[in-house]
Structures are given as structure tokens and as C-alpha cells.
Amino acid sequence: MENIGHDAVLSLSTEGFSTALQSFKDSWQLLTALSRSDGDGRTVIHYCAAYKRSDILSVITNSMGVKEIVGLLSNTDVVGWTPLHWSCSFNDTNSFRVMLRYLSQDMRYMLLQKTDRMDNTALHVAVSNGHQAILAAILDAVSEDQWINLLHMAEFRRMNVVQFAAYWGKRSAIEVIKDHTLEDFWLDLVSTPLPCFPRYDSAEDFAYQRAIHWIDEYRTAAKIQKVLKTTDIASE
């Protein structure tokens, strides 16, 4: 496998890939081959995540120790994407879960904190595409506190994840986040002022104005909900 390209690996069946792994003398030689990147900085793991080859990823994770899996998933390509960024881009929950299945919650959180050159985490990539299934998979992968911290991580324009989703017009993603975030934390997220940054064309300005409108809408609704709940408690 170390002498053939990543495209050739993708053409293999699960059985063919398993057979190819047997040609390696030891785990170090296998790790070296799997860590080898092409001109775009992408490894076999990147390509399997991008092309939804969860079967091959399953063979790989079954063949490696936890430390080696973390190392492979930490590799970034030329734009700073890890394999998790790629699986989130294509809403591939199978590959996402297979890559993380042997890792502890803290290890998963550490990998999901990794950012690309534009400071986007895998979560930013998921919400910018409106992928609800992969959002649910990320929720399952981390603790409640870790989820909140990921939502607060800002991309290069300093927008948190909810603001970022509003900027890209992905209301479905926002609804998933709202439904799975505790009320006080949600209010904190939508109460964070939208940062001001340069807009270079009408499309960017439209996206920014939409984000202002949507965030204001969600903030108002959250405040009303909190007042109503407080009133109900006081009347009991």
C-alpha cells in the first residue's frame, strides 16, 4: 500500500484493503504508510473520510492503538482540514463515528477543537452546510460542557457557531443546536454581539444582515421564554 496512491486505496474492497495491511512487517511501518500525505497534504484517512469509506476506516481503527488513531486524525491537509472536517463536510456520520469509536470523550473533544486556516472547527463546517445528522453525531461524541465550549469557538471573523450558521442561512442547523442546548447557555450564545467585520460585496452584506435579524429573533424568543418560565414558577 505504501507504493500505491490514495486513489488506488479507495478502489480496494474491504477485503482487499485488509489483505494489503497484512503486507506490513509491523505497526510502525503501517503507521508510516497511513501518515504519508499527497501534494495536498491529505492522507489515506482524509480520502476515506471524504469518500465515505467507513469500511476501510473501520479496518484501520481496528488495526491501530488509541494513540496512533489520535495521531492519524490530527493530521491536517493544506487548508488545515482534519479527516473529521471532511466527514462533517459530507454529512458522513458512519465514518465520523468509526473514527472516534475507540477514543475517550476528552480525546474526541481535543480533535473537534482543531481548526483550519480560517479558524473553522469541524462543527463550523457541519453547520455551514446545514448538516443535521452530523450535528447529532458531534453531540453524541462530547459532554454537555464540551458541546457548549465548541459552540463558543469563533472562526476568523470571530463569529460563534450559532452566528456562523445564521450568516450562512442554515436555520435547520440552528434549530438542532437550540433544541440540544440548555436554556441559559442558549440565551448566552444568542446574546453575544455579532462582531463587525468588512463585507466586500452585496452577498456578504446580505448574509451579515440576515445573521443580525435571525440572532435578534432567537434572542427575543429566548428572553420571552425565560420570563414566562420565571412567571410560571412564581405563580406556583
XYZ file of C-alpha atoms in Angstrom:
236
model
C 0.000 0.000 0.000
C 2.920 2.352 0.633
C 3.777 2.185 -3.070
C 0.315 2.955 -4.468
C -1.662 6.176 -4.478
C -4.595 7.156 -2.319
C -6.975 6.755 -5.262
C -5.858 3.150 -5.598
C -6.604 2.539 -1.920
C -10.136 3.867 -2.414
C -10.658 1.402 -5.255
C -9.993 -1.557 -2.961
C -12.739 -3.611 -1.371
C -12.783 -4.028 2.408
C -11.225 -7.477 1.998
C -8.632 -6.143 -0.426
C -7.590 -3.425 1.969
C -7.385 -5.891 4.862
C -5.127 -8.089 2.736
C -2.944 -5.085 1.858
C -2.436 -4.325 5.548
C -1.001 -7.785 6.107
C 1.984 -6.898 3.919
C 3.373 -4.587 6.599
C 6.021 -6.025 8.881
C 4.970 -4.103 11.985
C 2.615 -1.403 13.263
C 5.256 1.319 12.868
C 5.595 0.604 9.145
C 1.799 0.649 8.826
C 1.518 3.948 10.723
C 4.175 5.498 8.486
C 2.282 4.459 5.359
C -1.041 5.734 6.674
C 0.545 9.062 7.676
C 2.045 9.666 4.238
C 0.381 12.646 2.530
C -0.007 13.690 -1.090
C 0.648 17.119 -2.621
C -2.469 18.496 -0.903
C -1.382 17.216 2.474
C -4.058 14.523 2.507
C -3.523 11.043 3.862
C -5.438 7.834 3.231
C -7.588 8.751 6.254
C -8.536 12.102 4.700
C -9.576 10.407 1.469
C -11.568 7.689 3.210
C -13.413 10.349 5.216
C -14.068 12.433 2.091
C -15.266 9.471 0.019
C -17.348 7.876 2.796
C -15.254 4.722 3.078
C -16.222 3.890 6.639
C -15.445 0.239 5.872
C -11.763 0.980 5.276
C -11.670 3.344 8.255
C -13.080 0.517 10.368
C -10.258 -1.792 9.290
C -7.714 0.925 10.090
C -9.070 1.760 13.549
C -9.266 -1.946 14.386
C -5.586 -2.268 13.463
C -4.253 0.695 15.467
C -3.908 1.691 19.098
C -5.664 4.723 20.553
C -2.521 6.864 20.444
C -1.974 6.056 16.775
C -5.622 6.781 15.900
C -5.402 10.201 17.564
C -2.230 10.922 15.609
C -3.811 9.952 12.290
C -6.926 12.034 12.973
C -4.787 15.034 13.951
C -3.128 15.251 10.528
C -4.204 18.324 8.556
C -4.181 18.986 4.822
C -3.140 22.197 3.053
C -6.269 24.084 4.171
C -5.989 22.772 7.719
C -8.745 20.162 7.496
C -8.522 17.007 9.568
C -10.374 13.841 8.493
C -13.177 14.932 10.859
C -13.602 18.169 8.891
C -14.066 16.077 5.757
C -16.645 13.723 7.259
C -18.570 16.731 8.625
C -18.444 18.415 5.216
C -20.156 15.420 3.597
C -22.526 14.638 6.500
C -20.948 11.201 6.822
C -21.980 10.026 10.271
C -20.741 6.469 9.702
C -17.134 7.494 9.045
C -17.280 10.088 11.826
C -18.394 7.557 14.416
C -15.973 4.870 13.222
C -13.015 7.241 13.503
C -13.908 8.213 17.077
C -15.372 4.984 18.449
C -12.299 3.844 20.430
C -11.431 7.282 21.798
C -12.378 8.786 25.139
C -14.691 11.787 25.330
C -11.746 14.072 26.117
C -9.794 12.782 23.109
C -12.786 13.370 20.854
C -13.180 16.883 22.216
C -9.499 17.620 21.628
C -9.791 16.562 17.984
C -13.020 18.523 17.459
C -11.293 21.670 18.732
C -8.815 21.589 15.861
C -9.252 24.490 13.448
C -8.370 25.037 9.806
C -6.657 28.105 8.357
C -9.881 30.090 8.680
C -10.310 29.004 12.320
C -13.182 26.694 11.402
C -13.698 23.607 13.527
C -15.412 20.504 12.169
C -18.567 21.851 13.836
C -18.323 25.087 11.837
C -18.057 23.009 8.670
C -21.125 20.971 9.648
C -23.330 23.993 10.366
C -22.209 25.923 7.274
C -23.606 23.034 5.234
C -26.741 22.655 7.357
C -25.965 19.005 8.110
C -28.296 17.938 10.916
C -27.208 14.292 11.117
C -23.551 15.065 11.697
C -24.512 17.687 14.289
C -26.274 14.936 16.216
C -23.162 12.760 15.924
C -20.983 15.551 17.341
C -23.467 15.962 20.203
C -23.146 12.255 20.988
C -19.341 12.426 20.893
C -18.774 15.024 23.625
C -20.036 16.052 27.054
C -22.506 18.862 27.619
C -19.785 21.263 28.793
C -17.592 20.361 25.818
C -20.541 20.943 23.457
C -21.056 24.442 24.883
C -17.353 25.233 24.526
C -17.375 24.100 20.895
C -20.376 26.351 20.200
C -18.479 29.341 21.598
C -15.395 28.757 19.426
C -15.080 31.592 16.910
C -13.926 31.438 13.293
C -11.639 34.080 11.775
C -14.332 36.780 11.739
C -14.970 35.998 15.431
C -18.498 34.619 14.950
C -19.526 31.819 17.280
C -21.108 28.710 15.769
C -24.714 29.948 16.040
C -23.816 33.292 14.451
C -21.884 31.431 11.764
C -24.912 29.250 10.973
C -27.119 32.357 10.746
C -24.603 34.041 8.442
C -24.779 31.049 6.100
C -28.580 30.901 6.312
C -28.698 27.426 7.893
C -31.750 27.652 10.121
C -32.076 23.872 10.345
C -28.651 23.695 11.988
C -29.584 26.465 14.415
C -32.744 24.589 15.408
C -30.738 21.444 16.186
C -28.348 23.475 18.331
C -31.200 25.247 20.123
C -33.028 22.001 20.849
C -29.928 20.414 22.382
C -28.543 23.326 24.386
C -29.664 24.247 27.892
C -31.798 27.381 28.042
C -29.327 29.637 29.878
C -26.440 28.631 27.622
C -28.600 29.179 24.549
C -29.549 32.669 25.722
C -25.869 33.421 26.305
C -24.992 32.301 22.766
C -27.650 34.415 21.052
C -26.935 37.387 23.346
C -23.309 37.578 22.229
C -22.989 40.668 19.982
C -22.397 39.839 16.339
C -18.868 41.046 15.516
C -18.445 43.763 12.925
C -16.185 42.827 10.024
C -15.603 44.072 6.451
C -18.085 42.930 3.783
C -16.730 43.093 0.274
C -19.868 42.609 -1.816
C -23.663 42.703 -1.621
C -23.892 38.953 -0.972
C -21.706 39.223 2.121
C -23.673 42.227 3.337
C -26.959 40.353 2.827
C -25.614 37.382 4.808
C -24.496 39.687 7.606
C -27.844 41.484 7.798
C -29.637 38.123 7.813
C -27.451 36.989 10.722
C -28.319 40.144 12.672
C -32.039 39.601 12.053
C -32.042 35.881 12.883
C -29.934 36.231 16.033
C -32.141 39.084 17.244
C -35.200 36.918 16.593
C -33.798 33.980 18.561
C -32.591 36.233 21.395
C -36.015 37.854 21.761
C -37.752 34.468 21.791
C -35.298 33.108 24.380
C -35.830 36.103 26.665
C -39.614 35.806 26.415
C -39.407 32.089 27.169
C -37.281 32.751 30.241
C -39.695 35.422 31.531
C -42.678 33.118 31.030
C -40.953 30.275 32.833
C -39.995 32.571 35.726
C -43.595 33.824 35.930
C -44.937 30.275 35.990
C -42.577 29.332 38.816
C -43.511 32.437 40.836
C -47.234 31.720 40.481
C -46.986 28.189 41.818
